[in-house]
Coordinates of C-alpha atoms in Angstrom, one line a residue:
K24 CA -6.1 -22.9 9.1
V25 CA -7.1 -19.6 10.6
T26 CA -4.4 -18.3 12.9
E27 CA -5.9 -14.9 13.9
L28 CA -9.5 -14.1 14.7
V29 CA -10.9 -10.8 15.8
L30 CA -14.5 -10.8 17.1
D31 CA -14.5 -7.4 18.8
N32 CA -17.9 -5.8 19.4
C33 CA -19.8 -8.9 18.5
R34 CA -22.4 -10.0 21.0
S35 CA -22.1 -13.3 22.9
S36 CA -25.2 -15.4 23.6
N37 CA -25.3 -17.3 26.9
G38 CA -21.6 -16.8 27.4
E39 CA -20.4 -18.0 24.0
I40 CA -19.8 -16.7 20.5
E41 CA -21.7 -18.5 17.9
G42 CA -19.4 -20.4 15.5
L43 CA -16.4 -20.3 17.7
N44 CA -15.6 -23.9 18.4
D45 CA -12.8 -26.6 18.6
S46 CA -12.4 -26.6 14.8
F47 CA -10.1 -23.5 15.1
K48 CA -7.1 -25.7 16.0
E49 CA -4.5 -23.5 14.4
L50 CA -5.6 -20.3 16.1
E51 CA -2.8 -18.3 17.7
F52 CA -4.5 -15.0 18.3
L53 CA -8.1 -14.4 19.5
S54 CA -9.7 -11.1 20.3
M55 CA -13.1 -10.9 21.9
A56 CA -13.2 -7.3 23.3
N57 CA -16.5 -5.8 24.3
V58 CA -18.7 -8.9 23.5
E59 CA -20.6 -8.9 26.8
L60 CA -18.9 -12.1 27.8
T61 CA -19.8 -13.1 31.4
S62 CA -17.9 -16.4 31.6
L63 CA -15.2 -18.5 29.9
A64 CA -17.0 -21.8 30.6
K65 CA -17.9 -22.3 26.9
L66 CA -14.5 -21.3 25.5
P67 CA -13.4 -24.0 23.0
T68 CA -10.1 -25.8 23.3
L69 CA -7.4 -23.8 21.5
S70 CA -4.1 -25.5 22.3
K71 CA -2.0 -23.3 20.0
L72 CA -3.5 -20.0 21.2
R73 CA -0.8 -17.6 22.4
K74 CA -2.6 -14.3 22.7
L75 CA -6.1 -13.7 24.1
E76 CA -7.8 -10.4 24.3
L77 CA -10.9 -10.3 26.6
S78 CA -11.0 -6.6 27.5
D79 CA -14.2 -4.7 28.3
N80 CA -16.3 -7.7 29.2
I81 CA -18.2 -8.8 32.4
I82 CA -15.9 -11.6 33.5
S83 CA -15.6 -11.9 37.3
G84 CA -14.1 -15.4 37.7
G85 CA -13.7 -18.9 36.3
L86 CA -10.2 -18.2 35.0
E87 CA -9.1 -21.7 35.7
V88 CA -10.7 -22.7 32.4
L89 CA -7.9 -20.9 30.5
A90 CA -5.2 -23.3 31.8
E91 CA -7.3 -26.3 30.7
R92 CA -8.2 -25.1 27.2
C93 CA -5.5 -22.6 26.3
P94 CA -2.4 -24.0 28.1
N95 CA 0.1 -22.1 25.8
L96 CA -1.1 -18.6 26.5
T97 CA 1.8 -16.0 26.7
Y98 CA -0.4 -12.9 26.7
L99 CA -3.7 -12.3 28.4
N100 CA -5.7 -9.1 28.5
L101 CA -8.5 -8.9 31.1
S102 CA -8.7 -5.1 31.4
G103 CA -12.1 -3.6 32.0
N104 CA -13.6 -6.7 33.6
K105 CA -15.1 -7.4 37.0
I106 CA -12.1 -8.9 38.6
K107 CA -11.9 -7.8 42.2
D108 CA -9.5 -9.9 44.3
L109 CA -6.3 -11.9 44.2
G110 CA -8.1 -15.2 44.6
T111 CA -9.6 -14.8 41.2
V112 CA -6.2 -14.2 39.6
E113 CA -4.6 -17.1 41.4
A114 CA -6.2 -19.5 38.9
L115 CA -3.7 -18.2 36.3
Q116 CA -0.8 -19.8 38.1
N117 CA -1.3 -22.9 35.9
L118 CA -0.6 -20.9 32.8
K119 CA 3.1 -21.7 32.9
N120 CA 4.0 -19.8 29.6
L121 CA 2.1 -16.6 30.6
K122 CA 4.5 -13.7 30.3
S123 CA 2.2 -10.6 30.1
L124 CA -1.1 -9.9 32.0
D125 CA -3.3 -6.8 31.7
L126 CA -5.8 -5.9 34.4
F127 CA -6.4 -2.2 33.6
N128 CA -9.6 -0.8 34.9
C129 CA -10.4 -3.8 37.0
E130 CA -11.3 -3.2 40.7
I131 CA -8.3 -5.4 41.8
T132 CA -6.0 -2.6 40.7
N133 CA -7.2 -0.5 43.7
L134 CA -5.8 -3.0 46.2
E135 CA -2.8 -1.9 48.3
D136 CA 0.5 -3.2 46.9
Y137 CA -1.4 -4.5 43.9
R138 CA 1.6 -4.8 41.6
D139 CA 3.9 -6.5 44.1
S140 CA 1.1 -8.9 45.1
I141 CA 0.4 -9.9 41.5
F142 CA 4.1 -10.4 40.7
E143 CA 4.5 -12.5 43.8
L144 CA 1.4 -14.6 43.1
L145 CA 2.2 -15.1 39.4
Q146 CA 5.9 -15.5 39.3
Q147 CA 6.0 -16.7 35.7
I148 CA 4.8 -13.3 34.3
T149 CA 7.3 -10.6 33.2
Y150 CA 4.9 -7.8 32.5
L151 CA 1.8 -6.5 34.4
D152 CA -0.3 -3.8 32.7
G153 CA 2.5 -3.2 30.2
F154 CA 5.5 -2.8 32.7
D155 CA 7.8 -5.2 34.4
Q156 CA 8.8 -5.0 38.1
E157 CA 11.4 -2.3 37.4
D158 CA 8.8 -0.2 35.5
N159 CA 10.3 -1.0 32.1
E160 CA 7.7 -0.8 29.4
A161 CA 6.9 -4.0 27.5
P162 CA 7.7 -4.2 23.8
D163 CA 4.6 -4.8 21.6
S164 CA 6.1 -8.0 20.3
E165 CA 9.3 -9.6 19.2
D166 CA 8.2 -9.1 15.6
D167 CA 7.6 -5.4 16.1
D168 CA 11.1 -5.1 17.7
D169 CA 12.6 -6.7 14.6
E170 CA 10.6 -4.5 12.3
E171 CA 11.6 -1.4 14.2
G172 CA 15.2 -2.4 14.0
D173 CA 14.9 -2.9 10.3
E174 CA 13.2 0.4 9.9
D175 CA 15.9 2.1 11.9
D176 CA 18.6 0.5 9.7
D177 CA 16.7 1.6 6.6
D178 CA 16.3 5.1 7.9
E179 CA 20.1 5.3 8.6
D180 CA 20.8 4.0 5.1
E181 CA 18.5 6.6 3.7
D182 CA 20.0 9.4 5.7
E183 CA 23.5 8.4 4.6
A184 CA 22.8 7.7 1.0
G185 CA 19.6 9.7 0.6
P186 CA 20.9 13.1 -0.6
P187 CA 23.3 11.9 -3.3
G188 CA 20.7 9.5 -4.6
E189 CA 18.1 12.2 -4.6
Y190 CA 20.4 14.6 -6.5
E191 CA 21.3 12.0 -9.0
E192 CA 17.6 11.2 -9.6
E193 CA 16.8 14.9 -10.0
D194 CA 19.7 15.2 -12.4
D195 CA 18.6 12.2 -14.4
E196 CA 15.1 13.6 -14.5
D197 CA 16.4 16.9 -15.7
D198 CA 18.6 15.3 -18.3
G199 CA 15.7 13.1 -19.4
G200 CA 13.4 16.1 -19.6
S201 CA 15.9 18.1 -21.6
D202 CA 16.6 15.3 -24.0
L203 CA 12.9 14.7 -24.5
G204 CA 12.4 18.4 -25.0
E205 CA 15.1 18.6 -27.7
G206 CA 13.8 15.5 -29.3
E207 CA 10.3 17.0 -29.5
E208 CA 11.6 20.3 -30.8
E209 CA 13.6 18.5 -33.5
E210 CA 10.6 16.4 -34.4
E211 CA 8.4 19.5 -34.6
V212 CA 11.0 21.3 -36.7
G213 CA 11.4 18.3 -39.0
L214 CA 7.6 17.9 -39.5
S215 CA 7.1 21.6 -40.2
Y216 CA 10.0 21.7 -42.6
L217 CA 8.7 18.6 -44.5
M218 CA 5.2 20.1 -44.7
K219 CA 6.7 23.3 -46.0
E220 CA 8.6 21.4 -48.6
E221 CA 5.6 19.5 -49.7
I222 CA 3.6 22.7 -50.0
Q223 CA 6.3 24.3 -52.1
D224 CA 6.6 21.3 -54.3
E225 CA 2.8 21.4 -55.0
E226 CA 3.1 25.1 -55.8
D227 CA 6.0 24.5 -58.1
D228 CA 4.1 21.8 -59.9
D229 CA 1.2 24.1 -60.4
D230 CA 3.5 26.8 -61.7
Y231 CA 5.1 24.3 -64.1
V232 CA 1.8 23.2 -65.5
E233 CA 0.6 26.7 -65.9
E234 CA 3.8 27.8 -67.6
G235 CA 3.7 24.7 -69.8
G236 CA 0.2 25.6 -70.8
E237 CA 1.1 29.2 -71.7
E238 CA 4.0 27.9 -73.8
E239 CA 1.7 25.5 -75.6
E240 CA -0.8 28.3 -76.3
E241 CA 2.0 30.5 -77.6
A242 CA 3.2 27.7 -79.9
E243 CA -0.4 27.1 -81.2
G244 CA -0.7 30.8 -81.9
V245 CA 2.5 30.8 -83.9
R246 CA 1.4 27.8 -85.9
G247 CA -2.0 29.5 -86.6
E248 CA -0.1 32.6 -87.9
K249 CA 2.1 30.4 -90.1
R250 CA -1.0 28.7 -91.5
K251 CA -2.5 32.0 -92.3
R252 CA 0.6 33.2 -94.0
D253 CA 1.2 30.0 -96.0
P254 CA -1.8 30.3 -98.3
E255 CA -0.8 33.8 -99.2
D256 CA 2.7 32.5 -100.0
E257 CA 1.2 29.8 -102.1
G258 CA -1.0 32.3 -104.0
E259 CA 2.0 34.5 -104.7
E260 CA 3.9 31.5 -106.1
E261 CA 0.9 30.6 -108.3
E262 CA 0.8 34.1 -109.7
D263 CA 4.5 34.0 -110.4

């Protein structure tokens, strides 16, 4: 179920890429740039293929194979190959859905009236080397146009609503920070206060125990004195 396959900079063997076969029935985009491809004779049948990148190879002819095995091509990049004359390109007339063709850095581009000749020969194409007949640049793709439109809309929305939103977020962050700071301060104050109270309570308890001990000692001293005095009192009574 592969729909996109990029094999750039791999090396072809005897004009084919090992593993690329008819099993890639769902393939819509295939890129084989700089793979030293000399021929398309062993290209598998890819009926759903729409975009084919073959730049920087050594292809000089045999383009009729494309109409047989990739009949639904809309974009074909043959830049940097060994294509020299219009007769070679003529084989692309059978690609009825072809809209964009790239022949950058091919010798054919040195021909006089090159662009006019190609547009006349391949009347189904809209763009040659990235530009139409009126020299208008081709968009990357319909999807890219949609994405750019969405991005522009998003940018406008951000421009319009951006500043207030940013200010609000900053205010919220400041408020949140101040609330948190106050909360932390309150918590710290509360803890320190409680700790101080506990320490004071412990000190008070110690003072109480010590005071209590002193009172008990004083009471025992008083009792001892009474006991010493009592026998004397008793002796005096006996004498009386």
